[in-house]
Amino acid sequence: MGGVVEVPVPSNEEGPDWEGEVDVWVGAPLVGASPEEALAAVVGCSAFNDLTSRRAQKLTSQWILGRNGDRSGPLGPLVPATEVGDLKQGLRLRTRVNGETMQDATTDQMIYAVGDTLSLISHTLTLRPGDLLATGTPAGVGYSRTPPRLPQPGDTVEVEVERLGAVRNTAVGNDHRSGVAALPGGRRAHADQPQALAP
């Protein structure tokens, strides 16, 4: 979190696909919350790269394995909600690979509203302070391109979000996987598949 995160390419993957997103941080327990209560519990946001191992992701209908490769999910610093404002204002999100723009969208294009998604999750799973919600990614991910384009060792991916700053990662070889330390933080919930929570 912060700086440039080195992300190893798994030996059975062509590369970790980028997904530029905004993460929102939960700051209070949520149990059966209304959308308004859930939104009021958001304490901040971060730029996030929901790096995905596509081959692992497609093995089953659940995406947990594909979303949890070693050091996947580089996360920028928390920016307080009071400084971020309403995501419906349309903050610009851009993802670049080696300086080339791959994703360019605004947060007012989100399909699922943050309060609605957190409310939905809270009716099944108690959300606690420190839990994170990944809000979904715009068009432009690597595997959907023709031909597909996925980061290779040495490539640098940057996700920049207006008011949130940027998070950067560099792809490295699979031999960098030994001795990987777990990153601190809460769980991640994905707006595009809200029942799948990553530890």
XYZ file of N, CA, C and O in Angstrom:
796
model
N 0.858 -1.166 0.000
C 0.000 0.000 0.000
C 0.902 1.227 0.000
O 1.601 1.488 0.956
N 0.904 1.915 -1.114
C 1.820 3.026 -1.266
C 3.078 2.565 -1.963
O 3.456 1.402 -1.890
N 3.767 3.459 -2.662
C 4.950 3.080 -3.416
C 4.564 2.245 -4.611
O 3.435 2.279 -5.088
N 5.520 1.460 -5.117
C 5.260 0.572 -6.246
C 5.257 -0.854 -5.732
O 6.228 -1.321 -5.149
N 4.152 -1.545 -5.928
C 3.999 -2.916 -5.472
C 4.446 -3.860 -6.583
O 4.011 -3.726 -7.731
N 5.339 -4.804 -6.250
C 5.743 -5.822 -7.221
C 4.773 -6.994 -7.142
O 4.568 -7.570 -6.075
N 4.146 -7.326 -8.275
C 3.143 -8.385 -8.323
C 3.654 -9.511 -9.208
O 3.881 -9.310 -10.405
N 3.846 -10.715 -8.642
C 4.357 -11.819 -9.457
C 3.306 -12.370 -10.409
O 2.119 -12.423 -10.083
N 3.753 -12.760 -11.598
C 2.885 -13.411 -12.567
C 2.887 -14.906 -12.253
O 3.942 -15.551 -12.319
N 1.727 -15.500 -11.878
C 1.700 -16.939 -11.594
C 2.184 -17.753 -12.789
O 1.983 -17.356 -13.944
N 2.802 -18.902 -12.508
C 3.411 -19.698 -13.568
C 2.400 -20.221 -14.577
O 2.751 -20.502 -15.725
N 1.142 -20.361 -14.184
C 0.124 -20.890 -15.097
C -0.788 -19.795 -15.657
O -1.866 -20.079 -16.162
N -0.356 -18.540 -15.541
C -1.146 -17.421 -16.044
C -0.339 -16.657 -17.097
O 0.883 -16.607 -17.049
N -1.058 -16.037 -18.034
C -0.392 -15.225 -19.053
C -0.015 -13.852 -18.515
O 0.808 -13.151 -19.117
N -0.609 -13.453 -17.403
C -0.320 -12.166 -16.784
C -1.490 -11.751 -15.921
O -2.620 -12.150 -16.174
N -1.247 -10.939 -14.885
C -2.346 -10.484 -14.029
C -3.069 -9.307 -14.681
O -2.477 -8.268 -14.927
N -4.348 -9.494 -14.984
C -5.110 -8.458 -15.678
C -5.420 -7.297 -14.741
O -5.706 -7.489 -13.561
N -5.372 -6.090 -15.286
C -5.669 -4.893 -14.491
C -7.174 -4.651 -14.414
O -7.920 -4.973 -15.342
N -7.611 -4.092 -13.312
C -8.981 -3.603 -13.147
C -8.911 -2.377 -12.248
O -8.904 -2.492 -11.019
N -8.829 -1.200 -12.846
C -8.802 0.020 -12.073
C -10.148 0.256 -11.406
O -11.195 0.174 -12.059
N -10.114 0.535 -10.109
C -11.356 0.697 -9.352
C -11.164 1.717 -8.236
O -10.050 2.141 -7.929
N -12.271 2.047 -7.606
C -12.280 2.792 -6.354
C -12.669 1.806 -5.262
O -13.649 1.072 -5.402
N -11.888 1.757 -4.197
C -12.257 0.995 -3.005
C -12.864 1.954 -1.999
O -12.364 3.065 -1.817
N -13.929 1.523 -1.326
C -14.477 2.323 -0.229
C -14.246 1.573 1.079
O -14.301 0.352 1.137
N -13.947 2.345 2.112
C -13.627 1.800 3.431
C -14.835 1.929 4.351
O -15.407 3.010 4.496
N -15.195 0.814 4.981
C -16.276 0.810 5.959
C -15.708 1.247 7.307
O -14.663 0.754 7.738
N -16.410 2.162 7.974
C -15.908 2.688 9.244
C -16.758 2.371 10.439
O -16.416 2.757 11.561
N -17.871 1.652 10.243
C -18.759 1.297 11.357
C -19.412 -0.037 11.046
O -19.571 -0.386 9.877
N -19.792 -0.807 12.069
C -20.468 -2.081 11.809
C -21.771 -1.867 11.039
O -22.511 -0.917 11.307
N -22.028 -2.744 10.083
C -23.265 -2.682 9.311
C -23.946 -4.043 9.348
O -23.364 -5.049 8.925
N -25.162 -4.063 9.868
C -25.967 -5.282 9.924
C -27.367 -4.915 9.440
O -28.055 -4.104 10.077
N -27.786 -5.463 8.317
C -29.112 -5.161 7.802
C -29.327 -3.680 7.584
O -30.412 -3.150 7.816
N -28.321 -2.986 7.118
C -28.366 -1.529 6.986
C -29.161 -1.105 5.752
O -29.193 -1.804 4.735
N -29.779 0.056 5.842
C -30.397 0.670 4.667
C -29.288 1.255 3.802
O -28.169 1.482 4.278
N -29.563 1.535 2.537
C -28.538 2.167 1.701
C -28.021 3.477 2.278
O -26.826 3.769 2.198
N -28.899 4.241 2.903
C -28.495 5.517 3.489
C -27.576 5.299 4.693
O -26.564 5.990 4.853
N -27.927 4.332 5.543
C -27.074 4.016 6.697
C -25.722 3.486 6.244
O -24.686 3.834 6.816
N -25.739 2.650 5.218
C -24.493 2.065 4.718
C -23.580 3.143 4.147
O -22.378 3.169 4.423
N -24.135 4.052 3.370
C -23.327 5.112 2.789
C -22.746 6.020 3.864
O -21.600 6.456 3.775
N -23.517 6.255 4.918
C -23.041 7.105 6.011
C -21.882 6.468 6.765
O -21.119 7.155 7.443
N -21.725 5.135 6.660
C -20.652 4.418 7.351
C -19.338 4.420 6.573
O -18.319 3.947 7.077
N -19.350 4.943 5.350
C -18.121 4.996 4.547
C -17.228 6.105 5.085
O -17.645 7.259 5.184
N -15.988 5.750 5.443
C -15.075 6.745 6.019
C -14.037 7.257 5.025
O -13.355 8.239 5.297
N -13.922 6.591 3.873
C -12.946 7.051 2.902
C -12.882 6.158 1.692
O -13.605 5.157 1.595
N -12.021 6.537 0.763
C -11.852 5.800 -0.489
C -10.372 5.711 -0.839
O -9.559 6.505 -0.356
N -10.040 4.760 -1.705
C -8.675 4.581 -2.193
C -8.717 4.182 -3.660
O -9.669 3.537 -4.111
N -7.669 4.524 -4.390
C -7.457 3.960 -5.714
C -7.053 2.504 -5.535
O -6.334 2.149 -4.597
N -7.505 1.640 -6.431
C -7.336 0.195 -6.253
C -7.143 -0.459 -7.612
O -7.803 -0.093 -8.586
N -6.235 -1.425 -7.683
C -6.064 -2.234 -8.882
C -6.428 -3.664 -8.525
O -5.665 -4.373 -7.869
N -7.606 -4.081 -8.951
C -8.117 -5.416 -8.617
C -7.520 -6.439 -9.581
O -8.217 -7.056 -10.386
N -6.203 -6.605 -9.504
C -5.487 -7.516 -10.401
C -6.095 -8.912 -10.344
O -6.341 -9.460 -9.272
N -6.309 -9.490 -11.514
C -7.039 -10.751 -11.605
C -6.279 -11.775 -12.434
O -5.811 -11.473 -13.536
N -6.177 -12.981 -11.890
C -5.617 -14.116 -12.626
C -6.771 -14.742 -13.402
O -7.593 -15.476 -12.831
N -6.892 -14.435 -14.677
C -8.084 -14.811 -15.447
C -8.264 -16.320 -15.573
O -9.384 -16.818 -15.525
N -7.183 -17.060 -15.759
C -7.320 -18.512 -15.894
C -7.905 -19.097 -14.615
O -8.845 -19.887 -14.659
N -7.390 -18.695 -13.472
C -7.920 -19.182 -12.192
C -9.347 -18.697 -11.982
O -10.194 -19.428 -11.452
N -9.645 -17.481 -12.390
C -10.979 -16.922 -12.217
C -12.033 -17.755 -12.953
O -13.157 -17.913 -12.475
N -11.660 -18.284 -14.112
C -12.631 -18.994 -14.950
C -12.773 -20.478 -14.609
O -13.567 -21.181 -15.235
N -12.019 -20.950 -13.610
C -12.101 -22.372 -13.254
C -13.456 -22.751 -12.661
O -13.927 -23.863 -12.852
N -14.069 -21.828 -11.913
C -15.373 -22.088 -11.301
C -16.233 -20.840 -11.427
O -15.779 -19.790 -11.879
N -17.483 -20.947 -10.971
C -18.378 -19.784 -11.008
C -18.039 -18.780 -9.914
O -18.494 -17.638 -9.953
N -17.257 -19.186 -8.923
C -16.820 -18.275 -7.865
C -15.440 -17.732 -8.220
O -14.564 -18.477 -8.651
N -15.219 -16.446 -7.999
C -14.022 -15.779 -8.494
C -12.921 -15.642 -7.454
O -11.923 -14.977 -7.692
N -13.063 -16.252 -6.306
C -12.151 -15.985 -5.192
C -10.699 -16.294 -5.551
O -9.810 -15.488 -5.291
N -10.426 -17.457 -6.143
C -9.038 -17.820 -6.459
C -8.415 -16.820 -7.434
O -7.294 -16.352 -7.234
N -9.152 -16.464 -8.465
C -8.617 -15.547 -9.465
C -8.378 -14.142 -8.941
O -7.575 -13.395 -9.495
N -9.053 -13.787 -7.855
C -8.924 -12.444 -7.287
C -7.870 -12.361 -6.180
O -7.666 -11.288 -5.613
N -7.230 -13.469 -5.860
C -6.364 -13.472 -4.687
C -4.980 -14.044 -4.947
O -4.410 -14.732 -4.098
N -4.403 -13.736 -6.097
C -3.016 -14.114 -6.338
C -2.096 -13.366 -5.380
O -2.472 -12.342 -4.789
N -0.889 -13.879 -5.209
C 0.077 -13.224 -4.316
C 0.232 -11.753 -4.683
O 0.467 -11.408 -5.840
N 0.086 -10.912 -3.678
C 0.252 -9.458 -3.778
C -0.716 -8.793 -4.745
O -0.493 -7.666 -5.178
N -1.789 -9.485 -5.111
C -2.790 -8.840 -5.961
C -3.550 -7.805 -5.128
O -3.528 -7.829 -3.900
N -4.190 -6.881 -5.804
C -4.968 -5.871 -5.101
C -4.178 -4.711 -4.544
O -4.427 -4.271 -3.415
N -3.206 -4.150 -5.288
C -2.509 -2.965 -4.783
C -3.517 -1.856 -4.464
O -4.435 -1.592 -5.234
N -3.309 -1.224 -3.321
C -4.274 -0.275 -2.779
C -3.571 1.019 -2.418
O -2.546 1.007 -1.732
N -4.102 2.133 -2.870
C -3.551 3.434 -2.534
C -3.952 3.854 -1.134
O -4.697 3.161 -0.444
N -3.467 5.011 -0.691
C -3.786 5.487 0.655
C -5.265 5.853 0.800
O -5.912 6.228 -0.170
N -5.761 5.733 2.028
C -7.130 6.124 2.322
C -7.242 7.646 2.284
O -6.474 8.354 2.931
N -8.215 8.120 1.525
C -8.534 9.545 1.481
C -9.881 9.708 2.184
O -10.852 9.041 1.819
N -9.973 10.570 3.213
C -11.224 10.699 3.966
C -12.411 11.045 3.069
O -12.277 11.797 2.091
N -13.564 10.485 3.419
C -14.771 10.702 2.629
C -15.099 12.181 2.479
O -15.619 12.608 1.444
N -14.784 12.976 3.494
C -15.064 14.413 3.421
C -14.247 15.097 2.337
O -14.665 16.119 1.797
N -13.090 14.538 1.996
C -12.263 15.095 0.935
C -12.633 14.531 -0.436
O -12.408 15.180 -1.457
N -13.195 13.322 -0.437
C -13.551 12.677 -1.703
C -14.843 13.270 -2.260
O -14.968 13.524 -3.453
N -15.826 13.477 -1.389
C -17.133 13.936 -1.848
C -17.954 12.779 -2.392
O -17.650 11.608 -2.171
N -18.981 13.100 -3.134
C -19.916 12.113 -3.671
C -19.352 11.519 -4.963
O -19.035 12.254 -5.908
N -19.232 10.182 -5.016
C -18.729 9.532 -6.230
C -19.651 9.768 -7.424
O -19.229 9.640 -8.577
N -20.906 10.122 -7.164
C -21.834 10.419 -8.260
C -21.464 11.708 -8.993
O -22.021 11.999 -10.047
N -20.519 12.476 -8.436
C -20.049 13.685 -9.110
C -19.192 13.366 -10.329
O -18.920 14.237 -11.145
N -18.760 12.126 -10.430
C -18.012 11.711 -11.613
C -16.525 11.968 -11.533
O -15.957 12.686 -12.360
N -15.861 11.362 -10.548
C -14.402 11.469 -10.452
C -13.773 10.646 -11.573
O -14.182 9.526 -11.848
N -12.736 11.199 -12.186
C -12.113 10.515 -13.317
C -11.173 9.419 -12.847
O -10.357 9.623 -11.943
N -11.291 8.249 -13.463
C -10.433 7.093 -13.191
C -9.723 6.725 -14.480
O -10.361 6.575 -15.520
N -8.389 6.582 -14.388
C -7.611 6.155 -15.542
C -6.652 5.051 -15.138
O -6.025 5.130 -14.083
N -6.538 4.046 -15.989
C -5.553 2.983 -15.809
C -4.583 3.054 -16.975
O -4.999 3.103 -18.135
N -3.290 3.064 -16.635
C -2.259 3.130 -17.663
C -1.318 1.933 -17.519
O -0.996 1.528 -16.407
N -0.872 1.418 -18.646
C 0.138 0.354 -18.670
C 1.336 0.898 -19.420
O 1.221 1.274 -20.596
N 2.453 1.006 -18.730
C 3.665 1.597 -19.301
C 3.372 2.967 -19.918
O 3.899 3.318 -20.972
N 2.491 3.728 -19.256
C 2.162 5.076 -19.696
C 1.029 5.176 -20.701
O 0.551 6.274 -20.981
N 0.585 4.050 -21.258
C -0.492 4.052 -22.251
C -1.840 3.867 -21.552
O -2.024 2.927 -20.773
N -2.791 4.750 -21.826
C -4.103 4.688 -21.172
C -4.906 3.503 -21.686
O -5.108 3.351 -22.896
N -5.362 2.664 -20.747
C -6.164 1.482 -21.072
C -7.616 1.629 -20.612
O -8.526 1.074 -21.219
N -7.822 2.341 -19.514
C -9.165 2.593 -18.999
C -9.287 4.085 -18.721
O -8.362 4.693 -18.174
N -10.416 4.663 -19.080
C -10.655 6.086 -18.851
C -12.161 6.250 -18.672
O -12.926 6.145 -19.641
N -12.589 6.484 -17.449
C -14.016 6.543 -17.139
C -14.217 7.458 -15.941
O -13.251 7.988 -15.373
N -15.454 7.638 -15.547
C -15.774 8.445 -14.372
C -16.691 7.667 -13.441
O -17.432 6.776 -13.874
N -16.631 8.011 -12.161
C -17.364 7.240 -11.156
C -18.875 7.414 -11.243
O -19.612 6.602 -10.674
N -19.363 8.403 -11.956
C -20.809 8.519 -12.119
C -21.343 7.474 -13.102
O -22.561 7.337 -13.261
N -20.447 6.704 -13.723
C -20.854 5.631 -14.623
C -20.996 4.282 -13.902
O -21.326 3.283 -14.536
N -20.766 4.260 -12.595
C -20.882 3.006 -11.847
C -22.292 2.413 -11.995
O -23.288 3.135 -11.917
N -22.353 1.105 -12.178
C -23.635 0.420 -12.312
C -24.313 0.290 -10.956
O -25.529 0.463 -10.831
N -23.534 -0.012 -9.922
C -24.083 -0.244 -8.585
C -23.671 0.893 -7.658
O -22.490 1.198 -7.540
N -24.633 1.494 -6.994
C -24.338 2.560 -6.041
C -23.706 1.963 -4.787
O -24.058 0.852 -4.352
N -22.775 2.692 -4.187
C -22.040 2.199 -3.019
C -22.988 1.857 -1.873
O -22.907 0.777 -1.278
N -23.895 2.758 -1.529
C -24.817 2.496 -0.424
C -25.678 1.276 -0.675
O -25.906 0.465 0.229
N -26.163 1.115 -1.901
C -27.008 -0.039 -2.235
C -26.235 -1.348 -2.083
O -26.757 -2.341 -1.571
N -24.980 -1.354 -2.561
C -24.178 -2.581 -2.507
C -23.832 -2.957 -1.070
O -23.968 -4.119 -0.667
N -23.383 -1.978 -0.279
C -23.071 -2.272 1.121
C -24.314 -2.727 1.874
O -24.247 -3.635 2.710
N -25.451 -2.119 1.595
C -26.703 -2.528 2.226
C -27.019 -3.977 1.887
O -27.344 -4.782 2.778
N -26.915 -4.318 0.616
C -27.197 -5.690 0.174
C -26.306 -6.690 0.909
O -26.785 -7.698 1.448
N -25.018 -6.413 0.952
C -24.081 -7.314 1.625
C -24.412 -7.428 3.110
O -24.398 -8.518 3.690
N -24.739 -6.300 3.742
C -24.954 -6.283 5.195
C -26.167 -7.085 5.631
O -26.296 -7.422 6.810
N -27.061 -7.406 4.711
C -28.216 -8.224 5.074
C -27.845 -9.705 5.191
O -28.603 -10.484 5.778
N -26.698 -10.086 4.655
C -26.228 -11.471 4.759
C -24.981 -11.585 5.615
O -24.817 -12.526 6.376
N -24.093 -10.620 5.489
C -22.795 -10.666 6.150
C -22.568 -9.370 6.918
O -22.712 -8.282 6.351
N -22.225 -9.487 8.186
C -21.916 -8.305 8.979
C -20.646 -7.655 8.452
O -19.622 -8.315 8.308
N -20.723 -6.379 8.142
C -19.548 -5.619 7.726
C -18.984 -4.892 8.931
O -19.736 -4.377 9.766
N -17.656 -4.851 9.014
C -16.979 -4.280 10.175
C -16.015 -3.186 9.749
O -15.576 -3.145 8.588
N -15.650 -2.314 10.671
C -14.669 -1.277 10.341
C -13.397 -1.883 9.754
O -12.866 -2.864 10.277
N -12.948 -1.318 8.659
C -11.766 -1.832 7.968
C -12.095 -2.692 6.772
O -11.217 -2.966 5.944
N -13.356 -3.139 6.654
C -13.736 -3.891 5.461
C -13.741 -2.964 4.251
O -13.989 -1.755 4.370
N -13.446 -3.539 3.086
C -13.335 -2.770 1.853
C -14.332 -3.272 0.819
O -14.570 -4.479 0.717
N -14.875 -2.350 0.051
C -15.733 -2.693 -1.073
C -15.056 -2.220 -2.347
O -14.782 -1.029 -2.514
N -14.760 -3.159 -3.250
C -14.261 -2.810 -4.573
C -15.477 -2.528 -5.448
O -16.369 -3.366 -5.571
N -15.527 -1.336 -6.024
C -16.764 -0.853 -6.637
C -16.975 -1.270 -8.088
O -17.998 -0.927 -8.677
N -16.051 -2.002 -8.678
C -16.211 -2.435 -10.057
C -15.326 -1.635 -11.007
O -14.888 -0.535 -10.700
N -15.058 -2.225 -12.152
C -14.105 -1.637 -13.103
C -14.787 -1.247 -14.405
O -15.754 -1.903 -14.825
N -14.327 -0.188 -15.052
C -14.888 0.179 -16.357
C -14.324 -0.686 -17.481
O -13.459 -1.535 -17.263
N -14.793 -0.435 -18.678
C -14.294 -1.142 -19.863
C -12.806 -0.866 -20.042
O -12.283 0.139 -19.580
N -12.144 -1.814 -20.718
C -10.745 -1.607 -21.064
C -9.779 -2.563 -20.411
O -8.562 -2.374 -20.502
N -10.296 -3.619 -19.738
C -9.388 -4.588 -19.130
C -8.643 -5.351 -20.222
O -9.066 -5.382 -21.384
N -7.537 -5.973 -19.848
C -6.641 -6.565 -20.831
C -7.178 -7.763 -21.575
O -6.973 -7.891 -22.788
N -7.871 -8.662 -20.873
C -8.282 -9.898 -21.541
C -9.383 -9.669 -22.568
O -9.578 -10.492 -23.465
N -10.108 -8.536 -22.479
C -11.193 -8.272 -23.428
C -10.706 -7.590 -24.702
O -11.481 -7.363 -25.623
N -9.419 -7.275 -24.752
C -8.875 -6.612 -25.936
C -8.576 -7.619 -27.047
O -8.448 -8.817 -26.793
N -8.479 -7.135 -28.268
C -8.153 -7.989 -29.410
C -6.862 -7.507 -30.046
O -6.840 -6.423 -30.636
N -5.765 -8.260 -29.917
C -5.641 -9.476 -29.096
C -5.573 -9.116 -27.619
O -5.319 -7.953 -27.268
N -5.780 -10.106 -26.733
C -5.676 -9.823 -25.298
C -4.294 -9.268 -24.950
O -3.295 -9.625 -25.578
N -4.265 -8.389 -23.965
C -3.000 -7.809 -23.517
C -2.948 -7.884 -22.003
O -3.818 -7.318 -21.326
N -1.957 -8.575 -21.485
C -1.808 -8.742 -20.044
C -0.392 -8.355 -19.636
O 0.557 -8.576 -20.391
N -0.237 -7.759 -18.450
C 1.095 -7.315 -18.022
C 2.098 -8.465 -17.950
O 1.789 -9.548 -17.448
N 3.282 -8.201 -18.442
C 4.396 -9.146 -18.394
C 5.451 -8.605 -17.433
O 5.450 -7.414 -17.110
N 6.356 -9.467 -16.947
C 7.398 -8.959 -16.050
C 8.088 -7.724 -16.618
O 8.482 -7.700 -17.789
N 8.160 -6.685 -15.797
C 8.739 -5.416 -16.201
C 7.711 -4.359 -16.537
O 8.025 -3.167 -16.535
N 6.474 -4.766 -16.835
C 5.419 -3.798 -17.137
C 4.937 -3.117 -15.858
O 4.853 -3.750 -14.794
N 4.596 -1.845 -15.964
C 4.087 -1.084 -14.833
C 2.656 -0.651 -15.114
O 2.350 -0.132 -16.188
N 1.787 -0.901 -14.138
C 0.376 -0.531 -14.233
C 0.102 0.538 -13.183
O 0.504 0.402 -12.026
N -0.580 1.595 -13.596
C -0.922 2.683 -12.696
C -2.423 2.945 -12.769
O -2.978 3.082 -13.865
N -3.069 2.979 -11.617
C -4.473 3.373 -11.528
C -4.508 4.726 -10.829
O -4.047 4.851 -9.694
N -5.038 5.717 -11.521
C -5.125 7.064 -10.968
C -6.586 7.477 -10.905
O -7.325 7.347 -11.887
N -7.000 7.963 -9.737
C -8.368 8.421 -9.550
C -8.329 9.856 -9.035
O -7.592 10.157 -8.090
N -9.106 10.703 -9.665
C -9.209 12.096 -9.249
C -9.511 12.167 -7.748
O -10.363 11.444 -7.242
N -8.786 13.000 -7.029
C -8.884 13.236 -5.585
C -8.304 12.106 -4.737
O -8.136 12.269 -3.532
N -8.022 10.945 -5.352
C -7.516 9.805 -4.580
C -6.047 9.523 -4.841
O -5.434 8.729 -4.134
N -5.489 10.128 -5.871
C -4.105 9.840 -6.204
C -3.984 8.575 -7.036
O -4.931 8.162 -7.699
N -2.818 7.966 -6.996
C -2.530 6.821 -7.859
C -1.916 5.681 -7.063
O -1.298 5.884 -6.022
N -2.110 4.474 -7.572
C -1.443 3.280 -7.051
C -0.747 2.620 -8.238
O -1.308 2.547 -9.334
N 0.502 2.186 -8.018
C 1.299 1.608 -9.102
C 1.773 0.206 -8.727
O 2.112 -0.054 -7.581
N 1.821 -0.644 -9.737
C 2.429 -1.956 -9.519
C 3.244 -2.341 -10.739
O 2.963 -1.911 -11.852
N 4.280 -3.122 -10.484
C 5.127 -3.646 -11.542
C 5.012 -5.161 -11.534
O 5.112 -5.793 -10.475
N 4.777 -5.751 -12.698
C 4.740 -7.206 -12.802
C 6.165 -7.751 -12.715
O 7.094 -7.180 -13.289
N 6.315 -8.835 -11.964
C 7.603 -9.513 -11.825
C 7.392 -11.002 -12.081
O 6.260 -11.484 -12.119
N 8.485 -11.735 -12.239
C 8.398 -13.161 -12.525
C 7.856 -13.972 -11.364
O 7.848 -13.535 -10.208
N 7.415 -15.177 -11.672
C 6.859 -16.082 -10.666
C 7.863 -16.418 -9.568
O 7.491 -16.751 -8.447
N 9.166 -16.304 -9.874
C 10.191 -16.626 -8.880
C 10.204 -15.633 -7.715
O 10.862 -15.882 -6.701
N 9.475 -14.541 -7.815
C 9.395 -13.560 -6.725
C 8.336 -13.927 -5.685
O 8.112 -13.167 -4.752
N 7.705 -15.086 -5.809
C 6.607 -15.439 -4.914
C 7.066 -15.916 -3.550
O 6.304 -15.861 -2.599
N 8.257 -16.404 -3.391
C 8.678 -16.957 -2.103
C 8.749 -15.867 -1.050
O 9.156 -14.741 -1.308
N 8.317 -16.202 0.154
C 8.402 -15.273 1.271
C 7.419 -14.125 1.197
O 7.635 -13.075 1.782
N 6.300 -14.313 0.498
C 5.311 -13.247 0.388
C 4.645 -13.025 1.731
O 4.170 -13.952 2.371
N 4.631 -11.780 2.177
C 3.962 -11.433 3.434
C 2.544 -10.991 3.147
O 2.274 -10.344 2.144
N 1.633 -11.364 4.026
C 0.239 -10.957 3.873
C 0.117 -9.454 4.075
O 0.746 -8.881 4.956
N -0.686 -8.829 3.247
C -0.933 -7.404 3.398
C -1.953 -7.182 4.504
O -2.889 -7.955 4.657
N -1.802 -6.126 5.313
C -2.783 -5.843 6.349
C -4.068 -5.318 5.741
O -4.092 -4.891 4.597
N -5.134 -5.352 6.519
C -6.391 -4.763 6.065
C -7.547 -5.707 6.236
O -7.424 -6.825 6.737
N -8.695 -5.253 5.822
C -9.925 -6.025 5.960
C -10.163 -6.898 4.753
O -9.278 -7.153 3.947
N -11.405 -7.337 4.617
C -11.780 -8.173 3.487
C -12.193 -7.293 2.326
O -12.476 -6.135 2.488
N -12.232 -7.894 1.131
C -12.665 -7.161 -0.047
C -13.964 -7.761 -0.552
O -14.076 -8.959 -0.716
N -14.929 -6.925 -0.807
C -16.163 -7.352 -1.439
C -16.216 -6.746 -2.827
O -15.842 -5.605 -3.021
N -16.669 -7.532 -3.809
C -16.689 -7.060 -5.185
C -18.103 -6.689 -5.582
O -19.022 -7.495 -5.481
N -18.291 -5.465 -6.061
C -19.610 -5.008 -6.466
C -20.126 -5.809 -7.647
O -21.323 -5.969 -7.819
N -19.210 -6.337 -8.496
C -19.663 -7.089 -9.654
C -20.055 -8.519 -9.287
O -20.644 -9.232 -10.073
N -19.739 -8.951 -8.078
C -20.180 -10.244 -7.570
C -20.209 -10.145 -6.045
O -19.358 -10.685 -5.351
N -21.204 -9.421 -5.505
C -21.155 -9.044 -4.100
C -21.170 -10.202 -3.117
O -20.765 -10.043 -1.984
N -21.566 -11.418 -3.566
C -21.543 -12.517 -2.602
C -20.160 -13.106 -2.427
O -19.928 -13.890 -1.523
N -19.204 -12.738 -3.281
C -17.860 -13.311 -3.201
C -16.969 -12.374 -2.402
O -16.626 -11.297 -2.863
N -16.615 -12.780 -1.202
C -15.758 -11.968 -0.349
C -14.383 -12.597 -0.272
O -14.259 -13.796 -0.079
N -13.374 -11.791 -0.431
C -12.004 -12.280 -0.389
C -11.399 -11.986 0.968
O -11.479 -10.858 1.429
N -10.809 -12.988 1.624
C -10.236 -12.737 2.960
C -9.021 -11.845 2.873
O -8.388 -11.749 1.858
